[in-house]
Structure formats: C-alpha cells, structure tokens
PDB file of C-alpha atoms in Angstrom:
ATOM      1  CA  MET A  17     -30.431 -18.280  -5.987  1.00 67.00           C
ATOM      2  CA  ALA A  18     -29.342 -14.501  -5.807  1.00 74.00           C
ATOM      3  CA  VAL A  19     -31.543 -13.607  -3.443  1.00 82.00           C
ATOM      4  CA  ILE A  20     -30.207 -15.223  -0.761  1.00 86.00           C
ATOM      5  CA  LEU A  21     -26.725 -15.465  -1.825  1.00 89.00           C
ATOM      6  CA  ASP A  22     -26.508 -11.258  -1.189  1.00 90.00           C
ATOM      7  CA  ARG A  23     -29.272 -12.733   2.643  1.00 90.00           C
ATOM      8  CA  ILE A  24     -25.808 -14.741   3.303  1.00 91.00           C
ATOM      9  CA  LEU A  25     -23.305 -11.286   2.482  1.00 91.00           C
ATOM     10  CA  ASP A  26     -25.761  -9.455   4.523  1.00 92.00           C
ATOM     11  CA  VAL A  27     -25.710 -10.962   7.688  1.00 92.00           C
ATOM     12  CA  LEU A  28     -21.335 -11.927   7.355  1.00 92.00           C
ATOM     13  CA  GLU A  29     -21.351  -8.081   6.993  1.00 89.00           C
ATOM     14  CA  CYS A  30     -23.290  -7.965   9.652  1.00 92.00           C
ATOM     15  CA  CYS A  31     -21.527  -9.612  11.970  1.00 91.00           C
ATOM     16  CA  SER A  32     -18.156  -8.393  10.647  1.00 86.00           C
ATOM     17  CA  GLU A  33     -18.933  -4.583  12.247  1.00 81.00           C
ATOM     18  CA  VAL A  34     -18.278  -5.113  15.600  1.00 81.00           C
ATOM     19  CA  SER A  35     -15.762  -6.597  17.663  1.00 80.00           C
ATOM     20  CA  GLU A  36     -18.037  -8.063  19.965  1.00 87.00           C
ATOM     21  CA  GLY A  37     -20.774  -9.955  16.802  1.00 89.00           C
ATOM     22  CA  ARG A  38     -24.322  -9.578  16.717  1.00 93.00           C
ATOM     23  CA  SER A  39     -27.672 -11.306  17.949  1.00 94.00           C
ATOM     24  CA  ILE A  40     -30.094 -13.130  16.212  1.00 94.00           C
ATOM     25  CA  THR A  41     -32.790 -10.305  16.639  1.00 94.00           C
ATOM     26  CA  GLU A  42     -30.266  -7.566  15.740  1.00 93.00           C
ATOM     27  CA  ILE A  43     -29.213  -8.666  13.027  1.00 93.00           C
ATOM     28  CA  SER A  44     -32.970  -9.332  11.762  1.00 93.00           C
ATOM     29  CA  THR A  45     -33.491  -5.877  13.171  1.00 94.00           C
ATOM     30  CA  LEU A  46     -30.728  -4.268  10.678  1.00 92.00           C
ATOM     31  CA  ILE A  47     -30.925  -6.715   7.729  1.00 91.00           C
ATOM     32  CA  GLY A  48     -34.660  -6.351   7.629  1.00 92.00           C
ATOM     33  CA  LEU A  49     -35.680 -10.028   7.515  1.00 90.00           C
ATOM     34  CA  HIS A  50     -37.866 -12.707   9.927  1.00 92.00           C
ATOM     35  CA  LYS A  51     -35.779 -13.523  12.576  1.00 92.00           C
ATOM     36  CA  SER A  52     -36.270 -17.250  11.491  1.00 93.00           C
ATOM     37  CA  THR A  53     -34.395 -16.943   8.477  1.00 93.00           C
ATOM     38  CA  ILE A  54     -32.198 -15.174  10.094  1.00 92.00           C
ATOM     39  CA  SER A  55     -31.278 -18.238  11.901  1.00 93.00           C
ATOM     40  CA  ARG A  56     -31.322 -20.622   9.611  1.00 93.00           C
ATOM     41  CA  LEU A  57     -28.461 -18.319   7.481  1.00 92.00           C
ATOM     42  CA  ALA A  58     -26.820 -17.705  10.903  1.00 92.00           C
ATOM     43  CA  ASN A  59     -26.805 -22.426  11.316  1.00 92.00           C
ATOM     44  CA  SER A  60     -25.016 -23.034   7.785  1.00 93.00           C
ATOM     45  CA  LEU A  61     -22.920 -20.568   8.272  1.00 92.00           C
ATOM     46  CA  LEU A  62     -22.672 -21.915  12.108  1.00 92.00           C
ATOM     47  CA  ASP A  63     -22.089 -25.343  10.905  1.00 93.00           C
ATOM     48  CA  ARG A  64     -19.137 -24.490   7.765  1.00 93.00           C
ATOM     49  CA  ASN A  65     -17.376 -22.800  10.038  1.00 92.00           C
ATOM     50  CA  TYR A  66     -17.881 -19.103   9.090  1.00 92.00           C
ATOM     51  CA  LEU A  67     -20.100 -18.067  12.277  1.00 94.00           C
ATOM     52  CA  VAL A  68     -19.635 -18.107  15.315  1.00 94.00           C
ATOM     53  CA  ARG A  69     -21.521 -18.584  18.308  1.00 93.00           C
ATOM     54  CA  ASP A  70     -20.340 -17.328  21.809  1.00 92.00           C
ATOM     55  CA  PRO A  71     -21.932 -19.818  24.259  1.00 92.00           C
ATOM     56  CA  ALA A  72     -22.550 -16.705  26.491  1.00 91.00           C
ATOM     57  CA  THR A  73     -23.928 -14.421  24.750  1.00 93.00           C
ATOM     58  CA  LYS A  74     -25.775 -15.894  21.804  1.00 92.00           C
ATOM     59  CA  ARG A  75     -23.855 -13.770  19.820  1.00 94.00           C
ATOM     60  CA  TYR A  76     -22.354 -14.380  16.684  1.00 94.00           C
ATOM     61  CA  LYS A  77     -18.804 -13.330  14.861  1.00 93.00           C
ATOM     62  CA  LEU A  78     -16.956 -14.367  11.803  1.00 91.00           C
ATOM     63  CA  GLY A  79     -15.787 -17.788  11.885  1.00 90.00           C
ATOM     64  CA  VAL A  80     -12.132 -19.181  11.059  1.00 88.00           C
ATOM     65  CA  LYS A  81     -13.689 -19.925   7.457  1.00 88.00           C
ATOM     66  CA  CYS A  82     -13.378 -16.548   6.581  1.00 86.00           C
ATOM     67  CA  VAL A  83     -10.453 -15.843   8.054  1.00 77.00           C
ATOM     68  CA  GLU A  84      -8.725 -18.611   5.641  1.00 80.00           C
ATOM     69  CA  LEU A  85     -10.038 -17.333   2.523  1.00 79.00           C
ATOM     70  CA  SER A  86      -8.330 -13.521   3.738  1.00 73.00           C
ATOM     71  CA  TYR A  87      -5.074 -15.793   3.696  1.00 67.00           C
ATOM     72  CA  HIS A  88      -5.606 -17.566   0.692  1.00 68.00           C
ATOM     73  CA  PHE A  89      -7.036 -13.475  -1.170  1.00 65.00           C
ATOM     74  CA  LEU A  90      -3.775 -12.346   0.482  1.00 59.00           C
ATOM     75  CA  ASN A  91      -1.408 -14.584   0.071  1.00 59.00           C
ATOM     76  CA  ASN A  92      -2.337 -14.991  -3.796  1.00 58.00           C
ATOM     77  CA  LEU A  93      -1.824 -11.454  -4.255  1.00 63.00           C
ATOM     78  CA  ASP A  94       1.133 -10.576  -7.143  1.00 83.00           C
ATOM     79  CA  ILE A  95       2.148  -6.617  -6.773  1.00 89.00           C
ATOM     80  CA  ARG A  96       3.908  -6.693  -9.962  1.00 88.00           C
ATOM     81  CA  LYS A  97       0.748  -7.908 -11.910  1.00 89.00           C
ATOM     82  CA  GLU A  98      -1.913  -5.602  -9.503  1.00 91.00           C
ATOM     83  CA  ALA A  99       0.449  -2.720 -10.149  1.00 95.00           C
ATOM     84  CA  HIS A 100       1.110  -3.051 -13.260  1.00 95.00           C
ATOM     85  CA  PRO A 101      -1.831  -2.011 -15.673  1.00 96.00           C
ATOM     86  CA  ILE A 102      -2.251   1.219 -12.995  1.00 97.00           C
ATOM     87  CA  MET A 103       1.923   1.850 -13.579  1.00 97.00           C
ATOM     88  CA  ILE A 104       1.080   2.037 -17.102  1.00 96.00           C
ATOM     89  CA  GLU A 105      -1.978   4.398 -16.901  1.00 96.00           C
ATOM     90  CA  LEU A 106       0.440   6.829 -14.593  1.00 97.00           C
ATOM     91  CA  ARG A 107       2.780   6.924 -17.091  1.00 94.00           C
ATOM     92  CA  THR A 108       0.105   7.766 -19.949  1.00 94.00           C
ATOM     93  CA  HIS A 109      -1.075  10.979 -17.314  1.00 94.00           C
ATOM     94  CA  VAL A 110       3.123  11.950 -16.911  1.00 93.00           C
ATOM     95  CA  GLU A 111       4.868  10.215 -19.029  1.00 91.00           C
ATOM     96  CA  PHE A 112       7.827  10.116 -16.806  1.00 93.00           C
ATOM     97  CA  THR A 113       8.891   6.373 -16.414  1.00 92.00           C
ATOM     98  CA  VAL A 114       7.254   4.882 -13.283  1.00 94.00           C
ATOM     99  CA  PHE A 115       9.107   2.449 -10.887  1.00 95.00           C
ATOM    100  CA  LEU A 116       7.809   0.134  -8.599  1.00 95.00           C
ATOM    101  CA  ALA A 117      10.094  -0.944  -6.022  1.00 94.00           C
ATOM    102  CA  LEU A 118      10.910  -3.399  -2.262  1.00 92.00           C
ATOM    103  CA  GLN A 119      12.635  -3.444   0.073  1.00 92.00           C
ATOM    104  CA  GLN A 120      15.671  -5.094   0.371  1.00 88.00           C
ATOM    105  CA  GLY A 121      18.099  -4.324   3.774  1.00 92.00           C
ATOM    106  CA  HIS A 122      19.175  -0.893   3.410  1.00 94.00           C
ATOM    107  CA  ASP A 123      18.485  -0.862  -0.115  1.00 93.00           C
ATOM    108  CA  VAL A 124      15.552  -0.608  -2.616  1.00 92.00           C
ATOM    109  CA  VAL A 125      14.915  -2.924  -6.029  1.00 87.00           C
ATOM    110  CA  TYR A 126      13.567  -2.081  -8.729  1.00 90.00           C
ATOM    111  CA  ILE A 127      10.919  -4.709  -9.857  1.00 87.00           C
ATOM    112  CA  ASP A 128       8.925  -3.222 -12.292  1.00 89.00           C
ATOM    113  CA  LYS A 129       8.553  -0.730 -14.800  1.00 91.00           C
ATOM    114  CA  ALA A 130       6.437   1.487 -17.384  1.00 91.00           C
ATOM    115  CA  ASP A 131       9.371   3.193 -19.685  1.00 87.00           C
ATOM    116  CA  GLY A 132       8.523   7.352 -20.472  1.00 83.00           C
ATOM    117  CA  THR A 133       9.771   9.942 -22.679  1.00 74.00           C
ATOM    118  CA  SER A 134      11.643  10.655 -19.461  1.00 60.00           C
ATOM    119  CA  GLY A 135      14.895   9.030 -20.960  1.00 62.00           C
ATOM    120  CA  VAL A 136      15.553   8.426 -17.365  1.00 63.00           C
ATOM    121  CA  GLN A 137      16.981   4.301 -17.514  1.00 56.00           C
ATOM    122  CA  ARG A 138      18.338   3.621 -13.511  1.00 52.00           C
ATOM    123  CA  ALA A 139      16.259   0.062 -13.619  1.00 42.00           C
ATOM    124  CA  SER A 140      16.085  -0.853 -17.789  1.00 48.00           C
ATOM    125  CA  ILE A 141      17.076  -4.406 -15.630  1.00 58.00           C
ATOM    126  CA  ILE A 142      14.641  -5.609 -13.308  1.00 71.00           C
ATOM    127  CA  GLY A 143      16.552  -6.724  -9.997  1.00 75.00           C
ATOM    128  CA  TYR A 144      18.451  -2.840 -10.139  1.00 83.00           C
ATOM    129  CA  ARG A 145      19.181  -2.245  -6.333  1.00 85.00           C
ATOM    130  CA  ALA A 146      19.799   1.542  -5.509  1.00 92.00           C
ATOM    131  CA  PRO A 147      20.235   2.801  -1.437  1.00 95.00           C
ATOM    132  CA  MET A 148      17.719   3.966   0.691  1.00 97.00           C
ATOM    133  CA  HIS A 149      18.915   6.950   2.458  1.00 97.00           C
ATOM    134  CA  ALA A 150      19.509   8.258  -1.594  1.00 96.00           C
ATOM    135  CA  THR A 151      16.017   7.046  -3.958  1.00 97.00           C
ATOM    136  CA  ALA A 152      12.853   8.284  -3.386  1.00 98.00           C
ATOM    137  CA  LEU A 153      11.570   5.191  -3.611  1.00 98.00           C
ATOM    138  CA  GLY A 154      13.679   4.780  -0.415  1.00 97.00           C
ATOM    139  CA  LYS A 155      12.312   7.030   1.365  1.00 98.00           C
ATOM    140  CA  ALA A 156       8.849   6.571   0.871  1.00 98.00           C
ATOM    141  CA  LEU A 157       9.367   2.647   2.547  1.00 98.00           C
ATOM    142  CA  LEU A 158      10.973   4.590   5.478  1.00 98.00           C
ATOM    143  CA  MET A 159       7.901   7.026   5.938  1.00 97.00           C
ATOM    144  CA  GLN A 160       6.459   5.046   8.728  1.00 96.00           C
ATOM    145  CA  MET A 161       9.326   4.961  10.258  1.00 96.00           C
ATOM    146  CA  GLY A 162      10.357   7.388  13.612  1.00 95.00           C
ATOM    147  CA  ASP A 163      13.565   8.934  14.336  1.00 96.00           C
ATOM    148  CA  GLU A 164      14.580   5.847  17.135  1.00 96.00           C
ATOM    149  CA  ALA A 165      13.725   3.230  14.659  1.00 97.00           C
ATOM    150  CA  LEU A 166      15.223   5.301  12.240  1.00 97.00           C
ATOM    151  CA  GLN A 167      18.156   5.274  13.980  1.00 96.00           C
ATOM    152  CA  ALA A 168      17.664   1.677  15.065  1.00 97.00           C
ATOM    153  CA  PHE A 169      18.198   0.639  11.367  1.00 96.00           C
ATOM    154  CA  PHE A 170      20.698   2.949  10.540  1.00 96.00           C
ATOM    155  CA  THR A 171      23.020   2.120  13.261  1.00 95.00           C
ATOM    156  CA  GLY A 172      26.608   1.150  11.538  1.00 95.00           C
ATOM    157  CA  TYR A 173      25.546   2.681   8.003  1.00 95.00           C
ATOM    158  CA  HIS A 174      27.611   4.128   5.983  1.00 95.00           C
ATOM    159  CA  PHE A 175      26.228   7.591   4.257  1.00 96.00           C
ATOM    160  CA  LYS A 176      28.066   7.021   0.449  1.00 95.00           C
ATOM    161  CA  ALA A 177      27.800  10.005  -1.398  1.00 96.00           C
ATOM    162  CA  PHE A 178      26.442   9.725  -4.830  1.00 95.00           C
ATOM    163  CA  THR A 179      26.739  13.169  -5.909  1.00 96.00           C
ATOM    164  CA  LEU A 180      27.009  16.963  -3.703  1.00 96.00           C
ATOM    165  CA  GLN A 181      23.234  16.296  -3.359  1.00 96.00           C
ATOM    166  CA  THR A 182      23.302  13.336  -1.247  1.00 96.00           C
ATOM    167  CA  LYS A 183      22.067  13.325   2.646  1.00 96.00           C
ATOM    168  CA  THR A 184      25.967  11.685   3.711  1.00 96.00           C
ATOM    169  CA  THR A 185      23.958  12.049   7.699  1.00 96.00           C
ATOM    170  CA  LEU A 186      21.053  10.288   9.606  1.00 96.00           C
ATOM    171  CA  ASP A 187      20.453  14.084  11.195  1.00 96.00           C
ATOM    172  CA  ALA A 188      19.409  14.976   7.160  1.00 97.00           C
ATOM    173  CA  VAL A 189      17.422  12.280   5.927  1.00 97.00           C
ATOM    174  CA  ILE A 190      16.101  11.859   9.165  1.00 97.00           C
ATOM    175  CA  MET A 191      15.488  15.775   9.013  1.00 97.00           C
ATOM    176  CA  ASP A 192      14.306  15.204   4.787  1.00 97.00           C
ATOM    177  CA  LEU A 193      11.592  11.950   5.736  1.00 97.00           C
ATOM    178  CA  HIS A 194      10.318  14.710   7.728  1.00 97.00           C
ATOM    179  CA  GLU A 195      10.080  17.078   5.165  1.00 97.00           C
ATOM    180  CA  SER A 196       8.095  13.950   3.708  1.00 97.00           C
ATOM    181  CA  ARG A 197       5.495  13.187   5.665  1.00 96.00           C
ATOM    182  CA  SER A 198       5.072  16.983   6.065  1.00 96.00           C
ATOM    183  CA  ARG A 199       4.249  16.689   1.848  1.00 95.00           C
ATOM    184  CA  GLY A 200       2.416  13.535   1.801  1.00 96.00           C
ATOM    185  CA  TYR A 201       5.259  11.970  -0.531  1.00 98.00           C
ATOM    186  CA  ALA A 202       9.603  11.330  -0.795  1.00 98.00           C
ATOM    187  CA  MET A 203      11.747  13.196  -3.232  1.00 97.00           C
ATOM    188  CA  ASP A 204      14.793  12.302  -4.507  1.00 97.00           C
ATOM    189  CA  ILE A 205      16.716  15.506  -6.300  1.00 96.00           C
ATOM    190  CA  GLU A 206      19.444  14.726  -8.116  1.00 95.00           C
ATOM    191  CA  GLU A 207      20.929  12.446  -4.481  1.00 96.00           C
ATOM    192  CA  ASN A 208      21.022   9.693  -6.961  1.00 93.00           C
ATOM    193  CA  THR A 209      21.849  10.514 -10.554  1.00 91.00           C
ATOM    194  CA  GLN A 210      22.985  14.183 -11.284  1.00 93.00           C
ATOM    195  CA  GLY A 211      20.478  15.819 -13.605  1.00 93.00           C
ATOM    196  CA  VAL A 212      17.418  13.287 -12.997  1.00 93.00           C
ATOM    197  CA  TYR A 213      14.251  13.500 -10.375  1.00 95.00           C
ATOM    198  CA  CYS A 214      12.336  11.642  -8.694  1.00 96.00           C
ATOM    199  CA  LEU A 215       8.976  11.738  -6.696  1.00 98.00           C
ATOM    200  CA  ALA A 216       7.622   8.817  -4.606  1.00 98.00           C
ATOM    201  CA  LEU A 217       5.296   7.365  -2.660  1.00 98.00           C
ATOM    202  CA  PRO A 218       4.606   3.993  -0.716  1.00 98.00           C
ATOM    203  CA  ILE A 219       2.364   1.293  -1.441  1.00 97.00           C
ATOM    204  CA  TYR A 220       0.199   0.060   1.980  1.00 96.00           C
ATOM    205  CA  ASP A 221      -0.370  -3.519   2.589  1.00 92.00           C
ATOM    206  CA  TYR A 222      -3.712  -5.165   4.187  1.00 88.00           C
ATOM    207  CA  ARG A 223      -2.458  -4.428   7.472  1.00 90.00           C
ATOM    208  CA  GLY A 224      -1.927  -0.464   6.733  1.00 93.00           C
ATOM    209  CA  VAL A 225       1.731  -1.124   6.218  1.00 94.00           C
ATOM    210  CA  ILE A 226       4.164   0.259   3.798  1.00 96.00           C
ATOM    211  CA  CYS A 227       5.640  -2.727   1.732  1.00 94.00           C
ATOM    212  CA  ALA A 228       6.811  -1.053  -1.565  1.00 96.00           C
ATOM    213  CA  SER A 229       7.339   2.025  -3.180  1.00 98.00           C
ATOM    214  CA  LEU A 230       5.661   3.773  -6.379  1.00 98.00           C
ATOM    215  CA  SER A 231       7.752   6.520  -8.186  1.00 97.00           C
ATOM    216  CA  VAL A 232       8.200   9.137 -11.846  1.00 96.00           C
ATOM    217  CA  SER A 233      11.550   9.833 -12.960  1.00 93.00           C
ATOM    218  CA  ALA A 234      12.325  12.376 -15.164  1.00 92.00           C
ATOM    219  CA  THR A 235      15.511  14.864 -16.553  1.00 91.00           C
ATOM    220  CA  LYS A 236      15.699  18.225 -14.480  1.00 91.00           C
ATOM    221  CA  GLU A 237      14.819  19.740 -17.651  1.00 90.00           C
ATOM    222  CA  GLN A 238      11.698  17.783 -18.011  1.00 90.00           C
ATOM    223  CA  TRP A 239      10.537  18.372 -14.195  1.00 92.00           C
ATOM    224  CA  LYS A 240      11.365  22.057 -14.227  1.00 89.00           C
ATOM    225  CA  ASN A 241       8.542  22.417 -17.548  1.00 86.00           C
ATOM    226  CA  ARG A 242       5.429  20.467 -14.880  1.00 89.00           C
ATOM    227  CA  LYS A 243       3.856  21.426 -11.825  1.00 93.00           C
ATOM    228  CA  GLU A 244       5.305  19.394  -9.227  1.00 92.00           C
ATOM    229  CA  LYS A 245       2.108  18.868  -7.193  1.00 94.00           C
ATOM    230  CA  ASP A 246       0.318  17.872 -10.164  1.00 95.00           C
ATOM    231  CA  ILE A 247       3.153  15.444 -10.507  1.00 96.00           C
ATOM    232  CA  ALA A 248       2.052  14.276  -7.345  1.00 97.00           C
ATOM    233  CA  ASP A 249      -1.497  14.131  -6.859  1.00 97.00           C
ATOM    234  CA  TRP A 250      -1.243  11.857 -10.367  1.00 98.00           C
ATOM    235  CA  VAL A 251       1.690   9.263  -8.385  1.00 98.00           C
ATOM    236  CA  ALA A 252      -0.811   9.651  -4.811  1.00 98.00           C
ATOM    237  CA  GLN A 253      -3.536   8.680  -7.339  1.00 98.00           C
ATOM    238  CA  ALA A 254      -1.977   5.640  -7.960  1.00 98.00           C
ATOM    239  CA  ALA A 255      -0.067   4.466  -5.292  1.00 98.00           C
ATOM    240  CA  MET A 256      -3.602   4.592  -3.236  1.00 97.00           C
ATOM    241  CA  THR A 257      -5.351   2.133  -6.038  1.00 97.00           C
ATOM    242  CA  ILE A 258      -2.514  -0.197  -5.882  1.00 96.00           C
ATOM    243  CA  SER A 259      -3.089  -0.668  -2.252  1.00 96.00           C
ATOM    244  CA  HIS A 260      -6.751  -1.064  -2.273  1.00 94.00           C
ATOM    245  CA  LYS A 261      -5.766  -3.479  -4.593  1.00 93.00           C
ATOM    246  CA  LEU A 262      -3.774  -5.308  -1.913  1.00 90.00           C
ATOM    247  CA  GLY A 263      -6.496  -5.721   0.696  1.00 89.00           C
ATOM    248  CA  TYR A 264      -5.742  -1.494   2.266  1.00 91.00           C
ATOM    249  CA  ILE A 265      -9.130   0.274   3.741  1.00 86.00           C
ATOM    250  CA  ASN A 266      -7.695   4.200   4.410  1.00 80.00           C
ATOM    251  CA  ASN A 267      -9.913   4.707   7.143  1.00 67.00           C
ATOM    252  CA  LYS A 268      -8.740   8.301   7.151  1.00 60.00           C
TER     253      LYS A 268
END
C-alpha cells in the first residue's frame, strides 16, 4: 500500500512541476516506471479529479480536487495556533516579550504574545491596538508597499506623535520603510512608548503576501546589552518558520 501511495504522489508531484503538464511518456521517464503503470495511476487520478487531461496535447495537469484540498488546508490554518509554539521558542532565545499582530485599517491589533523578562506589558490584553506608523509591527506589515501605495494608504491620515521619536510625516515614514527593507527588519526605537525598543519582521501567507508581523520588545537598557543583529536573526528565523507553516514558499 505504501509503495502505491508513493507512486501516486510521485505522479501528482511530477505533473505539478510544469504549467503545461506532462505526457505519460515524460512521467514514465522521470519517475522510472513503465508507461502502462503510469497510465493506470493517471487514469485513476483522472477519475477522481486529481488530474485533468488536455484532449489536444494528451498531457496531464493537476485537477480541481487538488485545488480543493489546498483550499481546505489553507482555510483551516489558525495563525495563532501555528505561531504560538514558535513564539515561545523565540522568547526562550531572546528573553524579550514576543508579540504577534495583524493589520486592521491603519492600526495593528495584537493577537498573541509570549511574556519575556523585559517587563514590556504593551499588549497585556490581547486585542490591544496601536498605530502602524509608530510601531515596528506596523512597519513590518507595510514593507511590501511601494511609495505610491503608501501615499494612497495614508491619504488624509494624521500621524500622531506618541514620543519625541515618533515619525510624524509621510516622508519620514516612507524613508523609515526604505531603511527597514534595506536591513531586512523594522524598528521602533522609543517611537510608541518611551524607553521601549521593538524589532519586527513580516509573516507571509501561501501567496507570498504579508499577512501578519512578529516582534520582540524590551526596555532600552536591556536592548543595549544585546547585539541587534543576533536579535534580528532569531526573529527572522521564527517569522519564516511561521510563514512556512502558512504555506509560504521562499523561492529566493
């Protein structure tokens, strides 16, 4: 039974690798099975709608049933459930408080956290909201937006100052995002809360679109005792692990 399942999966994976599909001969050559065996497997998959056959080219492609399975898998993903164990592991490495957030309008909404020893209680209640322009979590969510998209997004928006370090103009926010993309992560250096540093990276969904952000926060004193690159590397690894759990494939 296991051997048959392996062969079926080999056929599906082989047909998924090219947009134009595969012929029986090509599949046979690539997998190393006789054409009659491939034909039987392909016809069974065809009957169950896992494959479709182009009548003109006689090539096999993935069918609608594969799309349905993919949809059900992605639809049933719970980002908090997928992310929380990784957040706990990240907290263990950096010892700072870890936050997970989603975008809602021009704000970020904190949906989960893992308390560290940093004493930062910004999201002691899940559901806390904060402005995107003044938080590393918010900036990370904006990292895929180009300048024109950012200008449209912030049209009519009031850039409220929370500390002396808050970016209060669109130009300043855009420049900050350029720097974030260049170094690979977003920073909030006492911009939302005096004395608190925060570093965040985006989380990507199966389409390669930013769907959430992950951050670590600590007091200024605690931050100064650590190497920023080391912190960024840990957060980047955690964010990418969560992204992969959501179906993201990094082709870079």
